[in-house]
Coordinates of C-alpha atoms and ligand atoms in Angstrom, one line a residue:
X1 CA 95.5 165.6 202.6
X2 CA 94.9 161.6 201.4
X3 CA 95.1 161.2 198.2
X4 CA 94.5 157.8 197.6
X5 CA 95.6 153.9 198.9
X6 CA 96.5 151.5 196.8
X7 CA 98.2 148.4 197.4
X8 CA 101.9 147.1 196.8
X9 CA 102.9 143.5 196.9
X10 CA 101.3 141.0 198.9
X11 CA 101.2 142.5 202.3
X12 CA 102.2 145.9 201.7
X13 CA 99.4 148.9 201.8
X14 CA 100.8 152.0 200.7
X15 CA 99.3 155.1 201.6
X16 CA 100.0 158.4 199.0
X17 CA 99.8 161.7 201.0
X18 CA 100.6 164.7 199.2
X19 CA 104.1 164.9 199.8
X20 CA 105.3 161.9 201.8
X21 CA 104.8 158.4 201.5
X22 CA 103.1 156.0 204.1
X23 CA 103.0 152.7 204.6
X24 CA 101.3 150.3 206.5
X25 CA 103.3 146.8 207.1
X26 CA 102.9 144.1 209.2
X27 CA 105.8 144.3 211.7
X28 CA 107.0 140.9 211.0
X29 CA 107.8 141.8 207.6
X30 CA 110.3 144.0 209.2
X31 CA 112.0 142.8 212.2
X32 CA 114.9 145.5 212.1
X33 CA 111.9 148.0 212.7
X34 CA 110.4 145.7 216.5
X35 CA 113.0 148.5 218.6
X36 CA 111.7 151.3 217.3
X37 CA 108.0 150.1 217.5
X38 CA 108.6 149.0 221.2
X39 CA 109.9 152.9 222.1
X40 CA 106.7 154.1 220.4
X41 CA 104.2 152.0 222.1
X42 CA 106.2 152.3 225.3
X43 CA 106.3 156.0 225.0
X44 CA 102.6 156.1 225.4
X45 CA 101.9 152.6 227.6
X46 CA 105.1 152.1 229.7
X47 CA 106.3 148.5 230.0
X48 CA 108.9 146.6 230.3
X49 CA 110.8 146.5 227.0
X50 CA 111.4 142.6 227.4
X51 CA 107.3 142.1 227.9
X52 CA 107.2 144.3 225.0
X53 CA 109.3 143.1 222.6
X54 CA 107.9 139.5 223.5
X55 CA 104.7 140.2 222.4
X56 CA 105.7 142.2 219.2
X57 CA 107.8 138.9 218.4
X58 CA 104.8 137.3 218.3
X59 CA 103.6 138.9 215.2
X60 CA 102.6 136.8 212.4
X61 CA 100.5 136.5 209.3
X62 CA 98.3 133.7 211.0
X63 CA 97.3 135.9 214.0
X64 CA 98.5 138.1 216.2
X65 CA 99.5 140.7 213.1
X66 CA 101.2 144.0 214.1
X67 CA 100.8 146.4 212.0
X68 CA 103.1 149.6 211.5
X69 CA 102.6 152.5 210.0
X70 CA 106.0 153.7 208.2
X71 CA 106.7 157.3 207.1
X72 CA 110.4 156.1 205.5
X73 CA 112.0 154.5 207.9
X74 CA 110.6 156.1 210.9
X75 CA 107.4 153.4 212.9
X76 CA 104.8 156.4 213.4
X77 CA 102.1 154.2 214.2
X78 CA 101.4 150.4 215.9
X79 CA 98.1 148.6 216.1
X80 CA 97.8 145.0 217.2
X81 CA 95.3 142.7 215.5
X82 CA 94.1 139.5 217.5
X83 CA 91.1 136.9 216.4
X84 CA 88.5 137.0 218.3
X85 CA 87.7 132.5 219.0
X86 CA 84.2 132.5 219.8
X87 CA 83.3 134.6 217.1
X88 CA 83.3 134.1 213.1
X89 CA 85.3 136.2 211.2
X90 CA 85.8 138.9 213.8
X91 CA 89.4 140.2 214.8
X92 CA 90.1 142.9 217.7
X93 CA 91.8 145.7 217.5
X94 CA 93.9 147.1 220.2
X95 CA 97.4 149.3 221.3
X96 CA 96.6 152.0 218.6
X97 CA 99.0 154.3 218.7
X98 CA 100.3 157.1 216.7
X99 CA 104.0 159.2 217.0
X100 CA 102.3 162.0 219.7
X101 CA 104.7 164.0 217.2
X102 CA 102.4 163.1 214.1
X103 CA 98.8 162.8 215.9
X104 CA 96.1 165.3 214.6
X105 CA 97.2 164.5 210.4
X106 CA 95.1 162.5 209.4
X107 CA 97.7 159.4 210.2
X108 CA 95.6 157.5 212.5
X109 CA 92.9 157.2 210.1
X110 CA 95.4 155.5 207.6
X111 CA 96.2 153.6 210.3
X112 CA 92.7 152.3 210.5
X113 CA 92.5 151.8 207.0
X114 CA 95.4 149.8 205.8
X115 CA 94.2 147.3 209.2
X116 CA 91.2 147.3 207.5
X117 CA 92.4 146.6 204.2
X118 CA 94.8 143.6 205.4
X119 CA 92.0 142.0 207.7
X120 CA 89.1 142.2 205.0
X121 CA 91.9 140.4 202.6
X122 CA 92.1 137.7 205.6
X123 CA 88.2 137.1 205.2
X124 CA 87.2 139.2 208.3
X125 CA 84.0 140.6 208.5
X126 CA 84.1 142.2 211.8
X127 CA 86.4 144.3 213.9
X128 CA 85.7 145.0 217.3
X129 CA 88.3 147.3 219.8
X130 CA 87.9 149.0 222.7
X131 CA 87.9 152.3 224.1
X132 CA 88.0 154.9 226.7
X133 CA 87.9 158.0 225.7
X134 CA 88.9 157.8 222.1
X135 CA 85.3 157.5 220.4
X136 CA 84.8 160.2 218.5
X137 CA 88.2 159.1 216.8
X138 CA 86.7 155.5 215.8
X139 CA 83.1 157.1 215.2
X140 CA 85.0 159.5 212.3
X141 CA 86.7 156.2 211.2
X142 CA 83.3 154.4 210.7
X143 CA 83.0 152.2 213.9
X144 CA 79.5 152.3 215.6
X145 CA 79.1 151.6 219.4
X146 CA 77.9 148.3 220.6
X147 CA 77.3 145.9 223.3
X148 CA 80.3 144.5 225.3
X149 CA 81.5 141.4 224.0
X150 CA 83.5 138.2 225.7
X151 CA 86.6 139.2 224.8
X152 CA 88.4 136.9 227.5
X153 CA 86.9 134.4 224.7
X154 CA 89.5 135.5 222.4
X155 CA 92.4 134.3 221.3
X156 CA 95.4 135.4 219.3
X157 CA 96.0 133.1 217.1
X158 CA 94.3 130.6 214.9
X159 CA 93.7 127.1 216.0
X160 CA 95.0 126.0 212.7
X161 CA 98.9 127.6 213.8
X162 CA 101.1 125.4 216.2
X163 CA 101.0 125.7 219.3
X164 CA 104.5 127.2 221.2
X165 CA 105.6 127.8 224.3
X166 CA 104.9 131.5 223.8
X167 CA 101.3 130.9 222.5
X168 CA 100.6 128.7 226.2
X169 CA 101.7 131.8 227.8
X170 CA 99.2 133.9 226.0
X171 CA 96.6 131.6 226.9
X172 CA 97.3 131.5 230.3
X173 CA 97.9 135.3 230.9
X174 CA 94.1 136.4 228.6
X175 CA 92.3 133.3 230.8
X176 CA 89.6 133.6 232.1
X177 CA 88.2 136.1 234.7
X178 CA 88.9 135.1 238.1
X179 CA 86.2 133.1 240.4
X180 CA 83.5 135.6 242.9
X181 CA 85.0 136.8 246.0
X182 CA 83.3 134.8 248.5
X183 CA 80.3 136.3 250.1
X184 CA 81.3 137.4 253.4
X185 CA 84.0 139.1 252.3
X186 CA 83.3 142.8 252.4
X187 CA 84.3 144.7 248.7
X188 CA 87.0 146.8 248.8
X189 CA 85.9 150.3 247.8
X190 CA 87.5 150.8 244.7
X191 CA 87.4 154.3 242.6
X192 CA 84.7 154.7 240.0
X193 CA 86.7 154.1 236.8
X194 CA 85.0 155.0 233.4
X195 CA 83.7 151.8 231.6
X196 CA 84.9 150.8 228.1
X197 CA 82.9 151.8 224.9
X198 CA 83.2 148.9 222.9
X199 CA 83.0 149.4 219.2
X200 CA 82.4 147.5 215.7
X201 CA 83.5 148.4 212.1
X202 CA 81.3 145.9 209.7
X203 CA 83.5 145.4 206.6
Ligands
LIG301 C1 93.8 158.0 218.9 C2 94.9 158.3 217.9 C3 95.5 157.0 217.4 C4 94.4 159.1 216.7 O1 95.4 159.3 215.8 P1 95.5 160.7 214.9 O2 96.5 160.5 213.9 O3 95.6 161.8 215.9 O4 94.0 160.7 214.3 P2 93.5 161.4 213.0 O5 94.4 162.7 212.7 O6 93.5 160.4 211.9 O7 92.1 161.8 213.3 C5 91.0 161.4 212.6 C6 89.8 162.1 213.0 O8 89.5 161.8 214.4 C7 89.5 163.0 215.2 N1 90.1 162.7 216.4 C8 91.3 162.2 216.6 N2 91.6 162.1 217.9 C9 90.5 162.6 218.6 C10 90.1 162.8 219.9 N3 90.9 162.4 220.9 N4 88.9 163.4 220.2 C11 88.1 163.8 219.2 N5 88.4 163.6 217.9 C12 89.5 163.0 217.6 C13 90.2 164.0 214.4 O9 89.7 165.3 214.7 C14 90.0 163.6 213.0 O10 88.8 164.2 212.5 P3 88.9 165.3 211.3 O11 89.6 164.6 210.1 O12 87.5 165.6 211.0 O13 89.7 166.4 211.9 C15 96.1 159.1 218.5 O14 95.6 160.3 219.1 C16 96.9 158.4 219.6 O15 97.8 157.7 219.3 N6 96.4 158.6 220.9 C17 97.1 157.9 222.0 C18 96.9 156.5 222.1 C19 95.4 156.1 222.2 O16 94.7 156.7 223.0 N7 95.0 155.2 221.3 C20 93.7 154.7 221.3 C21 93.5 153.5 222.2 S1 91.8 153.0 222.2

């Protein structure tokens, strides 16, 4: 059972359960903990651990932020926040994940909370994810459903932060959709996939 968050140094929310201690961290407060993150978030998505641990490099106050939920020593849970460009203080939420070990505890809902906390002391007002098949889990955590946005619109980073080598390759790779097929070129049939429920938390 929670029994309460409160809030340790600058970018340090610390979760009290009733035994053990919980902590959520932006993962580039603690680089020795990136390997263990990448296993985690591999252990669900499968990647290649170089793609991986490029992206989680990435981490930064300014935008993309990892966030890691700590029990000790031990990453238990990862979400990635990114700013959304062509909307005002809005982020996106995405690669929520907790230990499949710990799910069902109430962790992924301090999860949600201490990336709520650090984005609301960041000035956001919105946060937008999406989701297939996981809605009843953000509806309990306060997120309503709402109408697809542009997310190839967004960006991870602010415009303010210098641009790098490894920021042009985000760019390129969340460009934009690619042009039509032409018209005489018959569709493939392609299986019916499930759409995305897109969701919004108001802070
Ligand atoms: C989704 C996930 C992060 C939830 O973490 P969790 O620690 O199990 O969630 P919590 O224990 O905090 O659950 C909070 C509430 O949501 C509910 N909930 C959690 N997962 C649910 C699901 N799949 N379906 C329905 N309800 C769910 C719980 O019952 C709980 O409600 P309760 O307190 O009334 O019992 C975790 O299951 C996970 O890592 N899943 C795999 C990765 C994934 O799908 N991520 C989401 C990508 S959009």
């Amino acid at each position: 059972m929670v029994l309460g968050i409160f809030t340790c140094g600058l970018n340090n929310l610390i979760t009290t359960m009733k035994e053990s201690q919980y902590c959520v961290v932006p993962l580039h407060s603690r680089p020795e903990m990136i390997k263990n993150c990448c296993i985690l978030i591999n252990s669900e998505w499968p990647r290649s651990e170089t793609a991986r641990l490029r992206t989680l490099n990435m981490s930064c106050d300014d935008f993309p932020t990892c966030l890691i939920l700590l029990n000790g020593d031990r990453v238990v849970g990862h979400c990635k926040i990114s700013l959304i460009s062509s909307m005002s203080d809005s982020c996106f939420i995405e690669s929520v994940v907790i230990d499949y070990e710990r799910r069902s505890q109430g962790l992924g809902s301090i999860l949600m909370q201490g990336a709520e906390e650090y984005v609301a002391k960041k000035g956001i007002k919105n946060i937008y994810l999406t989701t297939r098949g996981q809605e009843q889990f953000y509806l309990k955590n306060g997120y309503n459903i709402c109408e697809p946005i542009n997310l190839y619109g967004y960006t991870s980073f602010i415009t303010s932060s210098p641009m790098t080598k490894e920021k042009a390759r985000y760019i390129v790779s969340a460009g934009p959709p690619p042009p039509p097929m032409p018209i005489n070129v018959k569709k493939p049939h392609l299986p019916i996939v499930s759409a995305k429920t897109y969701m919004v938390k108001k802070l």
